[in-house]
PDB file of N, CA and C in Angstrom:
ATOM      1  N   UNK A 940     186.592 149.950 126.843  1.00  0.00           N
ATOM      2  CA  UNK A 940     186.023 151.195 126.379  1.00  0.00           C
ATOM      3  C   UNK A 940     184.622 151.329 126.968  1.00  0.00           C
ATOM      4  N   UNK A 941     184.034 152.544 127.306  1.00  0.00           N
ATOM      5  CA  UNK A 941     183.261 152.818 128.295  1.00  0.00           C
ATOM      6  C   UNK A 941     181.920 153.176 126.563  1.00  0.00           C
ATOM      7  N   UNK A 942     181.110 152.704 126.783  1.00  0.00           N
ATOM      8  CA  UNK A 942     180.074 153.539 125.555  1.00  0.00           C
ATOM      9  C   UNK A 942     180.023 154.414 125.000  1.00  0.00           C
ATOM     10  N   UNK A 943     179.540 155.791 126.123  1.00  0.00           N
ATOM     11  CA  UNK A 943     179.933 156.982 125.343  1.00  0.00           C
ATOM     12  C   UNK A 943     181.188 157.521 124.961  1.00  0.00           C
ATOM     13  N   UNK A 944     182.459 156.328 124.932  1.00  0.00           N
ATOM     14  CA  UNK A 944     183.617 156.562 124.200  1.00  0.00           C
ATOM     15  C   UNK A 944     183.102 155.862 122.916  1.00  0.00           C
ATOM     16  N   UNK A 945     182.179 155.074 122.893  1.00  0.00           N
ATOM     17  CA  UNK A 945     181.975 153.840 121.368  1.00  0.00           C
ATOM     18  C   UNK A 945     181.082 155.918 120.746  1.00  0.00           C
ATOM     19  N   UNK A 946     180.627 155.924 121.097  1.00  0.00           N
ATOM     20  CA  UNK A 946     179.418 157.288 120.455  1.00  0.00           C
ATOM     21  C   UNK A 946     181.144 158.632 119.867  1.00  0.00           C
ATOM     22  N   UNK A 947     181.948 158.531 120.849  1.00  0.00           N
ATOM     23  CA  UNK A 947     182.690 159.428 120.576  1.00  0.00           C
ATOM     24  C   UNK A 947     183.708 158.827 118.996  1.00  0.00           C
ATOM     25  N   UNK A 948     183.732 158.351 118.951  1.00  0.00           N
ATOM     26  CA  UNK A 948     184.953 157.646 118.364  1.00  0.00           C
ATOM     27  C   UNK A 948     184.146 156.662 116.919  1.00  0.00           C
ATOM     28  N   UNK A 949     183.262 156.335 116.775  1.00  0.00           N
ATOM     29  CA  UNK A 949     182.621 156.076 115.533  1.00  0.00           C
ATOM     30  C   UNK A 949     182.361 157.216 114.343  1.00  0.00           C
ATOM     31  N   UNK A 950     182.949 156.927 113.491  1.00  0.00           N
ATOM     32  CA  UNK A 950     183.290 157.907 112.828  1.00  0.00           C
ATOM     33  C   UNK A 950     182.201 158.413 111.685  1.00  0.00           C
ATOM     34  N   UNK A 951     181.833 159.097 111.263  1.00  0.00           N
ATOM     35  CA  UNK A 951     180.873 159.961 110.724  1.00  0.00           C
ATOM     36  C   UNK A 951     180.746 158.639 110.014  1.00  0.00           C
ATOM     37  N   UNK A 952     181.259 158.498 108.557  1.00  0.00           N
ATOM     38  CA  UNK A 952     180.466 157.407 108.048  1.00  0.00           C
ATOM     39  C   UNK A 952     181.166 156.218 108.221  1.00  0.00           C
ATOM     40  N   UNK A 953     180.770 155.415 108.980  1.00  0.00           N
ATOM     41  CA  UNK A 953     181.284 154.527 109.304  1.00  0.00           C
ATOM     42  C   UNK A 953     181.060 153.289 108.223  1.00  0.00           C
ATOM     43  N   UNK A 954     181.820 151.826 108.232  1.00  0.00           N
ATOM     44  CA  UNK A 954     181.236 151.176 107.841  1.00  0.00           C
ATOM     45  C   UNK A 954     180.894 150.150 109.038  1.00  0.00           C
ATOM     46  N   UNK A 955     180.022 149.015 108.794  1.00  0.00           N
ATOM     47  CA  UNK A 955     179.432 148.176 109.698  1.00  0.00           C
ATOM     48  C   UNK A 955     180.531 147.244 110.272  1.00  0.00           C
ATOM     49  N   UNK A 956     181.709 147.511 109.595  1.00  0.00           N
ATOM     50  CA  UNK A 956     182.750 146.676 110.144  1.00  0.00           C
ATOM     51  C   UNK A 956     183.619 147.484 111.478  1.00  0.00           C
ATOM     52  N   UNK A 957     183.806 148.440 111.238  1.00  0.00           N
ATOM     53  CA  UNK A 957     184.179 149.920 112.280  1.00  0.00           C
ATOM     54  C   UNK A 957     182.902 149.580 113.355  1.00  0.00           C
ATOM     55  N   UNK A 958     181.530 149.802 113.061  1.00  0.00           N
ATOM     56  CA  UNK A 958     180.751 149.350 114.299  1.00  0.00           C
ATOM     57  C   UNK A 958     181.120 148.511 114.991  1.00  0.00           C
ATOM     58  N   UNK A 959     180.562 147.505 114.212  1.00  0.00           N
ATOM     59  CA  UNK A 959     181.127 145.725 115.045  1.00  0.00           C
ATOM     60  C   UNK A 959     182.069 146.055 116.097  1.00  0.00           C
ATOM     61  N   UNK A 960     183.620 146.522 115.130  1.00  0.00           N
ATOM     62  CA  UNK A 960     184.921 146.873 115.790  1.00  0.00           C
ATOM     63  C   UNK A 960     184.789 147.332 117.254  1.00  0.00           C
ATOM     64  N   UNK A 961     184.239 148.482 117.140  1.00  0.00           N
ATOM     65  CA  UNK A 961     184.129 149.389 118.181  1.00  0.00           C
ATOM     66  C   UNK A 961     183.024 148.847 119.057  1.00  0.00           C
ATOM     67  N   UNK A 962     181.787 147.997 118.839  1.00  0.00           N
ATOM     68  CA  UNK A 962     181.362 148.169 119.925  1.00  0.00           C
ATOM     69  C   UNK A 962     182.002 146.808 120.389  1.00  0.00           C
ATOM     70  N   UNK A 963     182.508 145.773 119.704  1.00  0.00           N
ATOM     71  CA  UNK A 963     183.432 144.974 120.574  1.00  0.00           C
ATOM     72  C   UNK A 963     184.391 145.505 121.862  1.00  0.00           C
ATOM     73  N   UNK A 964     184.682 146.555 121.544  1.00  0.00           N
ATOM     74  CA  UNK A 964     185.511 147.127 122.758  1.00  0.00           C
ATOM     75  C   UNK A 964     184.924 146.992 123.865  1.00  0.00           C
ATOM     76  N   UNK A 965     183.744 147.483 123.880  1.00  0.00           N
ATOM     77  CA  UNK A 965     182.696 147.854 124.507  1.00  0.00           C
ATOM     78  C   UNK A 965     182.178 146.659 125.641  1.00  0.00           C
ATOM     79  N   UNK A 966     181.660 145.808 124.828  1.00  0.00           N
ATOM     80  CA  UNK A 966     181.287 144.238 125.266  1.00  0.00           C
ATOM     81  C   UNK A 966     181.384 143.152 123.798  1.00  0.00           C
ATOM     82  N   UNK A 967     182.129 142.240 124.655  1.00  0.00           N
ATOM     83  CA  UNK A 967     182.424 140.953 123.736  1.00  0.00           C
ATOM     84  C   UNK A 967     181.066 140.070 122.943  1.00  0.00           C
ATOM     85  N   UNK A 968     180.891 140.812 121.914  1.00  0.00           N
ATOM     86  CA  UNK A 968     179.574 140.251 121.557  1.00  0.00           C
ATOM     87  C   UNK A 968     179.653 138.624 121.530  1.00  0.00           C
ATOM     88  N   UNK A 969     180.473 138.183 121.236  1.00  0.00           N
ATOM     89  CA  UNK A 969     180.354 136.513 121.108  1.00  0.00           C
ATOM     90  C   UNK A 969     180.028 135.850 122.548  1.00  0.00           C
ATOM     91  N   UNK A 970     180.068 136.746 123.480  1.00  0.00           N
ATOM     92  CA  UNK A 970     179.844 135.796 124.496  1.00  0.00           C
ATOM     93  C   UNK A 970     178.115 136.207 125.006  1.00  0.00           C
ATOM     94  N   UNK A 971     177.649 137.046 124.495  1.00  0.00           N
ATOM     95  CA  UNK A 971     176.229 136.788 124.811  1.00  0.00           C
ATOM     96  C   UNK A 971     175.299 136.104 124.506  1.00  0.00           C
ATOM     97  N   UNK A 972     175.609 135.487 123.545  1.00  0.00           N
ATOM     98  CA  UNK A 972     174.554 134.153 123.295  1.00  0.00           C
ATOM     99  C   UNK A 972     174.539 133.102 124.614  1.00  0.00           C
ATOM    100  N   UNK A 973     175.944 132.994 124.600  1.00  0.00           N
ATOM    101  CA  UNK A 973     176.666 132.101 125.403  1.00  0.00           C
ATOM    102  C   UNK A 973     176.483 132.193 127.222  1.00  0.00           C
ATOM    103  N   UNK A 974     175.753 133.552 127.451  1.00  0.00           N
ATOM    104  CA  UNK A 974     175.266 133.763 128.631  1.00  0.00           C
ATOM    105  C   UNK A 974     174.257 132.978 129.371  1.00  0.00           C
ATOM    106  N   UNK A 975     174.044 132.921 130.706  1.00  0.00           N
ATOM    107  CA  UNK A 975     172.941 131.777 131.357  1.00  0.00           C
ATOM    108  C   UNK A 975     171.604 133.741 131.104  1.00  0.00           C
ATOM    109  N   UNK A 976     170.652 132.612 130.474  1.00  0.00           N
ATOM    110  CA  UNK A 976     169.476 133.523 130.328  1.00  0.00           C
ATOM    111  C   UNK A 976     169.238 135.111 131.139  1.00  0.00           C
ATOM    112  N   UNK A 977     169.211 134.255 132.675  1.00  0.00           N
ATOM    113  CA  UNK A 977     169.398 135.475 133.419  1.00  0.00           C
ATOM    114  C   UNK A 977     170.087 136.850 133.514  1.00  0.00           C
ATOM    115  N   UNK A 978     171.126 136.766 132.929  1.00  0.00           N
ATOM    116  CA  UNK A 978     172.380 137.811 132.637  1.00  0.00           C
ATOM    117  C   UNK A 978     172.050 138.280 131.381  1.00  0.00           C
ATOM    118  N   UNK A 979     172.074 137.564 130.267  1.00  0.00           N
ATOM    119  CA  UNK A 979     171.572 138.366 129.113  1.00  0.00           C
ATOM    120  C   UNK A 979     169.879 138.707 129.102  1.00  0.00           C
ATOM    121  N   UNK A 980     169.067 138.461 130.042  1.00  0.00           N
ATOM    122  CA  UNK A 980     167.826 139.010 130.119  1.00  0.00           C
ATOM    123  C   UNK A 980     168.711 140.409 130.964  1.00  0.00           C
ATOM    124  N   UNK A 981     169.323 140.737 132.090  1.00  0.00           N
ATOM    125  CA  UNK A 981     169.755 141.853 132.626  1.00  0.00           C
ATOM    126  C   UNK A 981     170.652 142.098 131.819  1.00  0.00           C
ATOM    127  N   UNK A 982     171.648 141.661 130.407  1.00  0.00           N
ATOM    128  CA  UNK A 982     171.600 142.784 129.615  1.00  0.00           C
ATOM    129  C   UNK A 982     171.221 143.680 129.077  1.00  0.00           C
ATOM    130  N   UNK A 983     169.857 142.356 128.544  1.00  0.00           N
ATOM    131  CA  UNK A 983     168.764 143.215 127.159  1.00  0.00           C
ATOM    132  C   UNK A 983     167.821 144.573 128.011  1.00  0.00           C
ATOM    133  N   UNK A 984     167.911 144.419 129.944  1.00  0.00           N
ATOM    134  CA  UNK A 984     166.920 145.385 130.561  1.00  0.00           C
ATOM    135  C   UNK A 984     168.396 146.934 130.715  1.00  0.00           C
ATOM    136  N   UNK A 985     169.596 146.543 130.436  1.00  0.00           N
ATOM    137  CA  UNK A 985     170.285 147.614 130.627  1.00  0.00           C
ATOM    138  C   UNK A 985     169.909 148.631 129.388  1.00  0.00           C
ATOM    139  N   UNK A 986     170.295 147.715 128.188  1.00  0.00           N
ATOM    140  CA  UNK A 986     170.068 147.994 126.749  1.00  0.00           C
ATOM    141  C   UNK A 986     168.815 148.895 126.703  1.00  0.00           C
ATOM    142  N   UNK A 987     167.901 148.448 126.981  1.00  0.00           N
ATOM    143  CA  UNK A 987     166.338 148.704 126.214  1.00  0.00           C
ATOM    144  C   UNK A 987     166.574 149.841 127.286  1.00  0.00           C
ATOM    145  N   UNK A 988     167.267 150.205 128.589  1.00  0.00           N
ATOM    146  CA  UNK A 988     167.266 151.390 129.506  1.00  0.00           C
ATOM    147  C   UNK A 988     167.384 152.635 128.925  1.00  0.00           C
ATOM    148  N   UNK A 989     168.732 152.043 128.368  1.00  0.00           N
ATOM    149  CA  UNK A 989     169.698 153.199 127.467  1.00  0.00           C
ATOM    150  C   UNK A 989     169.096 154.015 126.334  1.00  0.00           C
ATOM    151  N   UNK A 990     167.910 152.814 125.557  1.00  0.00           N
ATOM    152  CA  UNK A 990     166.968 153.217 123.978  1.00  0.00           C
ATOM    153  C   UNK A 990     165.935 154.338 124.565  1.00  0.00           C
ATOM    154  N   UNK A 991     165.780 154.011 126.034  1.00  0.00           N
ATOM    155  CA  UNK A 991     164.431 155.022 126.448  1.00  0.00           C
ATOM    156  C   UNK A 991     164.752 156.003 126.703  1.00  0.00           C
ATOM    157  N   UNK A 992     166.103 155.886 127.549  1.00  0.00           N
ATOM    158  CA  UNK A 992     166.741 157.388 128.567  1.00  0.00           C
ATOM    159  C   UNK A 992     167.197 157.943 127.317  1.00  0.00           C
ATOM    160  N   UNK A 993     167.596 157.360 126.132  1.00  0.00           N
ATOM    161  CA  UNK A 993     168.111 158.499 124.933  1.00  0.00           C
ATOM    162  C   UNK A 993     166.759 158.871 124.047  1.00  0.00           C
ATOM    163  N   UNK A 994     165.982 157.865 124.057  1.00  0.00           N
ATOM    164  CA  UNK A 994     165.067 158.759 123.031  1.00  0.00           C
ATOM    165  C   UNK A 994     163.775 159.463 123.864  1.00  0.00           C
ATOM    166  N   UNK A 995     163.954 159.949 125.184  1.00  0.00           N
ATOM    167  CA  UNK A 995     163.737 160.908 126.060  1.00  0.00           C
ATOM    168  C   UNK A 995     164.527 162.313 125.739  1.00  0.00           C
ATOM    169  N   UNK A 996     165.859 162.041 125.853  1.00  0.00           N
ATOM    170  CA  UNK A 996     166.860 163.222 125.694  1.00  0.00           C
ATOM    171  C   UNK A 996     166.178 163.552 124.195  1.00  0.00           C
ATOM    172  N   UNK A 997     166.264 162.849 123.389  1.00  0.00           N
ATOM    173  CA  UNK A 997     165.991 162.994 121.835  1.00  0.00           C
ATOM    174  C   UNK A 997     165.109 164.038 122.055  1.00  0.00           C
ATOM    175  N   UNK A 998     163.949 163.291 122.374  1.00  0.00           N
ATOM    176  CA  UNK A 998     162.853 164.132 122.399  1.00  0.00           C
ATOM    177  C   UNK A 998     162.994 165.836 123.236  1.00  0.00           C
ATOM    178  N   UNK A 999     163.294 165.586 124.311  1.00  0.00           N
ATOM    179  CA  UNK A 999     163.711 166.578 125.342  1.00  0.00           C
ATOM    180  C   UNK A 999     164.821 168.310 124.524  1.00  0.00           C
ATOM    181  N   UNK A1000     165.404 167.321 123.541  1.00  0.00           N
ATOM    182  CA  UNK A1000     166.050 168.449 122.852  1.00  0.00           C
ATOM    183  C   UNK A1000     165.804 168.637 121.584  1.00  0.00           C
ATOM    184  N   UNK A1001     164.552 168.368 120.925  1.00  0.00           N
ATOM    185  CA  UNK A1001     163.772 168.421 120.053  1.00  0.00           C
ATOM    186  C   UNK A1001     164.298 168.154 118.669  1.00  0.00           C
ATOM    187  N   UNK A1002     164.838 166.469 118.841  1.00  0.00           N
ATOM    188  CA  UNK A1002     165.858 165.832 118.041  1.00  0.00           C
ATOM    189  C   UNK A1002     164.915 164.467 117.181  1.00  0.00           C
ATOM    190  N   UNK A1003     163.699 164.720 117.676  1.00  0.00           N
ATOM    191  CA  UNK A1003     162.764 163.131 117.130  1.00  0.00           C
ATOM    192  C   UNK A1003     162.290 163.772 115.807  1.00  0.00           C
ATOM    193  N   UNK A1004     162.295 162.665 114.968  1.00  0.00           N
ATOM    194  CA  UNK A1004     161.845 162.923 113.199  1.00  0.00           C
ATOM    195  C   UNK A1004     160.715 162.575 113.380  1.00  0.00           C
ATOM    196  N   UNK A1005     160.019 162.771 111.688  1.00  0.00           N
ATOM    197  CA  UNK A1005     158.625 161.666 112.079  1.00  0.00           C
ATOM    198  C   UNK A1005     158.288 161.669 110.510  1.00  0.00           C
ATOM    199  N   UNK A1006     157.509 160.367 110.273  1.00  0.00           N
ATOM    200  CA  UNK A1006     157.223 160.137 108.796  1.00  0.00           C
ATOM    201  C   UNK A1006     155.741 160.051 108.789  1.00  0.00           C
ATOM    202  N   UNK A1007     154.457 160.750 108.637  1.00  0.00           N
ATOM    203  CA  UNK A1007     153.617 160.629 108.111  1.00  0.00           C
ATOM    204  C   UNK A1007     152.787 160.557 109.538  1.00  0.00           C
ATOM    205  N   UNK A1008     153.443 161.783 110.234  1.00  0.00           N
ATOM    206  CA  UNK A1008     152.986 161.868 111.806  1.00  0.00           C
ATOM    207  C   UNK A1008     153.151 160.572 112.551  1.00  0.00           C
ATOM    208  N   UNK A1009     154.029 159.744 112.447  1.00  0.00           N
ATOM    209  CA  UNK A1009     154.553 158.670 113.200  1.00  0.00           C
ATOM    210  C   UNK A1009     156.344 158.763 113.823  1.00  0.00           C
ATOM    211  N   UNK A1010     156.318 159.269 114.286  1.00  0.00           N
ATOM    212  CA  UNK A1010     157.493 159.530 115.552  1.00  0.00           C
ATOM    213  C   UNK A1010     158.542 158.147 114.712  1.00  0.00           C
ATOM    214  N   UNK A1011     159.806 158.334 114.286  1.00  0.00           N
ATOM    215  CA  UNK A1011     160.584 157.301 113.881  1.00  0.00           C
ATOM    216  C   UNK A1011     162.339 157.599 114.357  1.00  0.00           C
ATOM    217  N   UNK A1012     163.053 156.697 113.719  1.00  0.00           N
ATOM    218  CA  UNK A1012     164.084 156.829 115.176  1.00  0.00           C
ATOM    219  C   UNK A1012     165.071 156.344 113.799  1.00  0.00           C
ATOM    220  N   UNK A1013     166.377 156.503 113.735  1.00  0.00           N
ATOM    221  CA  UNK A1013     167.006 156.601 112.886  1.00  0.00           C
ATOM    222  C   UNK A1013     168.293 155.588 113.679  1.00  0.00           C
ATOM    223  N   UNK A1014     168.713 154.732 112.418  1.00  0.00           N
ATOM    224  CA  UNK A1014     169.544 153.456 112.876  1.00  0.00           C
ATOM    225  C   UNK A1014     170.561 153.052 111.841  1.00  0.00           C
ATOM    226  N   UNK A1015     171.432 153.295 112.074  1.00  0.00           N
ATOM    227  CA  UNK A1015     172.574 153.677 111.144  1.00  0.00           C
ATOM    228  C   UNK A1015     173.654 152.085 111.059  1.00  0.00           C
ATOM    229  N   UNK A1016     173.354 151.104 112.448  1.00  0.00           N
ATOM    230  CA  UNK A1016     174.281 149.975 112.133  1.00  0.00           C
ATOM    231  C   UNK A1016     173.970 148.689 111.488  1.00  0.00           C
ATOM    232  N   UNK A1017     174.819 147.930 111.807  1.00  0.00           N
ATOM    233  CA  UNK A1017     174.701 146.646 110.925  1.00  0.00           C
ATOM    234  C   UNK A1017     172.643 145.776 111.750  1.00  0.00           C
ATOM    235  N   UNK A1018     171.989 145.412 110.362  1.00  0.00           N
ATOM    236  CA  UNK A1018     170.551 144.842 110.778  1.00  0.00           C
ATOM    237  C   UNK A1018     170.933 143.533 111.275  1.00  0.00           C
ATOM    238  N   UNK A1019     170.575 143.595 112.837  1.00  0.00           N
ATOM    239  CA  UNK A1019     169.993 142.318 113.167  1.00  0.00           C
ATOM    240  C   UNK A1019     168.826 141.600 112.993  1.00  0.00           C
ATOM    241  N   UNK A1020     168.694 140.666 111.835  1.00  0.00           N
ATOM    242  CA  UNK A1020     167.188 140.022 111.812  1.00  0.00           C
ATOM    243  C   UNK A1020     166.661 139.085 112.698  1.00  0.00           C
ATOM    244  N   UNK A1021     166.485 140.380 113.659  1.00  0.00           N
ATOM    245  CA  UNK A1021     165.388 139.052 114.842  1.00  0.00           C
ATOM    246  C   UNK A1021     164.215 138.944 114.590  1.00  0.00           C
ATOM    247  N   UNK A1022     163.323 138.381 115.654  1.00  0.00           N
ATOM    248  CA  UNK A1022     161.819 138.476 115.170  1.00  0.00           C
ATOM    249  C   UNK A1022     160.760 139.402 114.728  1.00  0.00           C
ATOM    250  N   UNK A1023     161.479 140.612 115.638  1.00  0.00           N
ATOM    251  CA  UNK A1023     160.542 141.703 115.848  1.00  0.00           C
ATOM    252  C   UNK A1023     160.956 142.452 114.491  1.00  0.00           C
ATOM    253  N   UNK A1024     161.974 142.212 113.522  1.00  0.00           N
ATOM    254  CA  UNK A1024     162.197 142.883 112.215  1.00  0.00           C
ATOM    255  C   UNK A1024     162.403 142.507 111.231  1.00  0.00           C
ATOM    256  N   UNK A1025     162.437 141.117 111.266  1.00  0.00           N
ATOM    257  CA  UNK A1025     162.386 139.794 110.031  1.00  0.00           C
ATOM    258  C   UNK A1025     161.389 140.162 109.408  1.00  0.00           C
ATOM    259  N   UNK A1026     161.864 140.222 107.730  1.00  0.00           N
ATOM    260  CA  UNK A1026     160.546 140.460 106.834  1.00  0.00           C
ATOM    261  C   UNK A1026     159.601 139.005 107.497  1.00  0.00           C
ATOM    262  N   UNK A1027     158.147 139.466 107.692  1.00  0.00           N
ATOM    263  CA  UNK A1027     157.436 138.541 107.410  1.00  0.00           C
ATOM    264  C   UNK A1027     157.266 137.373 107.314  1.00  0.00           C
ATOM    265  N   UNK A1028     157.453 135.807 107.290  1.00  0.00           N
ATOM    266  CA  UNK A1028     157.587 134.631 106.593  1.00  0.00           C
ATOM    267  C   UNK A1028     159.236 134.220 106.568  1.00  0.00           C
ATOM    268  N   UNK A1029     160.032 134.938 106.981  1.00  0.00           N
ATOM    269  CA  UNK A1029     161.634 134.325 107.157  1.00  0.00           C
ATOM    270  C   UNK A1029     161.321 133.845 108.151  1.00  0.00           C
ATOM    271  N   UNK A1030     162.332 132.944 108.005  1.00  0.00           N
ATOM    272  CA  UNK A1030     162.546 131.897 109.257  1.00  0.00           C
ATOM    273  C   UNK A1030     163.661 132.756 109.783  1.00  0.00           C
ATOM    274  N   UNK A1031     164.420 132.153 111.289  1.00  0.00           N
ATOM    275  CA  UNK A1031     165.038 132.761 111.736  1.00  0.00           C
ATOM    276  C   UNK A1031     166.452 132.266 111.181  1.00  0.00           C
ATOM    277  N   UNK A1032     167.839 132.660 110.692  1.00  0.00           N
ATOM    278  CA  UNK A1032     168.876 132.238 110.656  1.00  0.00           C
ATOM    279  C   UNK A1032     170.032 133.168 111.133  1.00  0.00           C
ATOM    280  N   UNK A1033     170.787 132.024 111.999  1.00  0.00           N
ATOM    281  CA  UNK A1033     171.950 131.933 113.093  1.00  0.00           C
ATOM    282  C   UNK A1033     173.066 132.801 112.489  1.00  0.00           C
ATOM    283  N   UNK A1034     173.073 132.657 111.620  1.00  0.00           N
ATOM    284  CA  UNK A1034     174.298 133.599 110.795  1.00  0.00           C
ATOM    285  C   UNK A1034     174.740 135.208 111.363  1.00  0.00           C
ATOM    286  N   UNK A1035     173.768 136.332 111.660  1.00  0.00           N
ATOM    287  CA  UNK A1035     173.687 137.549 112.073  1.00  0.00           C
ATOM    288  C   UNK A1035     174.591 136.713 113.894  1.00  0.00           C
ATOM    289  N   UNK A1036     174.529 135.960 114.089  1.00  0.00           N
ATOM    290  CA  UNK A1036     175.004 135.644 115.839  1.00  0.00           C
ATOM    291  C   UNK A1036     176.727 135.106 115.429  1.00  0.00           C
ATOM    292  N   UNK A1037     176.809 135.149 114.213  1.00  0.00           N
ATOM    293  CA  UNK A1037     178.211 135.038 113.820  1.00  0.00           C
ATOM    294  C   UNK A1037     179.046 136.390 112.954  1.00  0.00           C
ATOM    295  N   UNK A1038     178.333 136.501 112.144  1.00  0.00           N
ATOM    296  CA  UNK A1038     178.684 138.343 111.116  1.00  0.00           C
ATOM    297  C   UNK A1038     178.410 139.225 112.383  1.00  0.00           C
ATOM    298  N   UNK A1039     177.805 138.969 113.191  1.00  0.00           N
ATOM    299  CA  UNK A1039     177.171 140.263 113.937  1.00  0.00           C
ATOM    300  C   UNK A1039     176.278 141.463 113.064  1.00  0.00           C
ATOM    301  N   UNK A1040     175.872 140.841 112.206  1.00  0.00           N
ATOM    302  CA  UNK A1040     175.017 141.717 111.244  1.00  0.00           C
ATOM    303  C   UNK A1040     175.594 142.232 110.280  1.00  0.00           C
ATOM    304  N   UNK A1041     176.844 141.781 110.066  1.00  0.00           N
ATOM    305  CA  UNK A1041     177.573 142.713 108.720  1.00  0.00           C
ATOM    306  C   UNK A1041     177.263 141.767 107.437  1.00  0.00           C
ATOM    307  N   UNK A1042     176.320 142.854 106.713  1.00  0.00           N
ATOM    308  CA  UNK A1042     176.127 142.189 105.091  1.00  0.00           C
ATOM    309  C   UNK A1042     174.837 141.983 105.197  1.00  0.00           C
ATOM    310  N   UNK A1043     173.983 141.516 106.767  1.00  0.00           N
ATOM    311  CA  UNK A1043     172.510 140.818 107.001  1.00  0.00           C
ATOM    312  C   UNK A1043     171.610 142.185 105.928  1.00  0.00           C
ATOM    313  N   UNK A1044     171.173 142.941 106.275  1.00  0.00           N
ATOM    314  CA  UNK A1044     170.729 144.056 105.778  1.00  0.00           C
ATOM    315  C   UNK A1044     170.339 143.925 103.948  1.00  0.00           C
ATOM    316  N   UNK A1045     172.077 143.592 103.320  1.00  0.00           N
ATOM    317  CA  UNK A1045     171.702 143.516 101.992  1.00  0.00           C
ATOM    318  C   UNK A1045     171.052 142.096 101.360  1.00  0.00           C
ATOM    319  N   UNK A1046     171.376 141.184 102.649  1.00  0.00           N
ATOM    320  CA  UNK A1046     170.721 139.827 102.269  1.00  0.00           C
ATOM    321  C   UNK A1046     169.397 139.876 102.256  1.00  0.00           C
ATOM    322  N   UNK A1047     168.422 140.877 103.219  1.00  0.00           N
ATOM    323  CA  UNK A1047     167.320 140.278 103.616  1.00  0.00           C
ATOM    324  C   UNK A1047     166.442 141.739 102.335  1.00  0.00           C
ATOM    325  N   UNK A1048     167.080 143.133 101.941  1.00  0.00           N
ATOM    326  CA  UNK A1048     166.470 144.123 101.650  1.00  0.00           C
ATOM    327  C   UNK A1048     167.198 144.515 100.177  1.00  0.00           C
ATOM    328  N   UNK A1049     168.271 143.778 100.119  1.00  0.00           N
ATOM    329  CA  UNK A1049     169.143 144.235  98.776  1.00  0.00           C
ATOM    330  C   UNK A1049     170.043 145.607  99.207  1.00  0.00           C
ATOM    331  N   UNK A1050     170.812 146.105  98.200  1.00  0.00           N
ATOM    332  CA  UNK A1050     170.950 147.432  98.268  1.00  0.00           C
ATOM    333  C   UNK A1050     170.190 148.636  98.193  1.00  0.00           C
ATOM    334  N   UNK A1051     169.617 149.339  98.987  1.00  0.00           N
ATOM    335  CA  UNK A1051     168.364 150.131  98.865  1.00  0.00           C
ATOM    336  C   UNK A1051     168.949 151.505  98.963  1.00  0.00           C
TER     337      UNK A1051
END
């Protein structure tokens, strides 16, 4: 499955298990850990391509929110707790590289 088939085909409310699902089609998440650095560093530069060239379009078609005059971006799937979004003082745990983030969210924030 090509991406903008994963965008076509995720269904209004999805749950985080339907994500997972679907973007497995996409690319085999279990094997990117498992990548030699180099390749998943030229994943993460395809990835972070895709976050800019869309929240360009975003912007471009006057689709960006904002909370308290701070430009914010809206994220609807399962939380990966990496570094850059780990409350504070957590340590890092391996678990989200196995769930793929399903459930991480209510572990780290509760039901909110």
């Amino acid at each position: 499955m090509e991406l903008a088939d994963f965008a076509k085909q995720l269904p209004e409310n999805f749950t985080e298990q339907e994500f997972v699902d679907l973007m497995n089609q996409v690319i085999n998440l279990k094997t990117i850990e498992a990548m030699p650095p180099a390749e998943r560093s030229n994943l993460f530069d395809g990835a972070q391509y895709l976050v800019d060239y869309i929240m360009l379009a975003q912007e471009a078609n006057g689709e960006l929110r904002s909370h308290e005059g701070q430009h914010m971006m809206t994220y609807n799937g399962p939380f990966i707790p990496h570094v850059l979004v780990r409350p504070e003082g957590t340590e890092m745990d391996r678990a989200a590289l196995e769930n793929f983030g399903i459930g991480e969210g209510d572990k780290y924030f509760g039901d909110e």
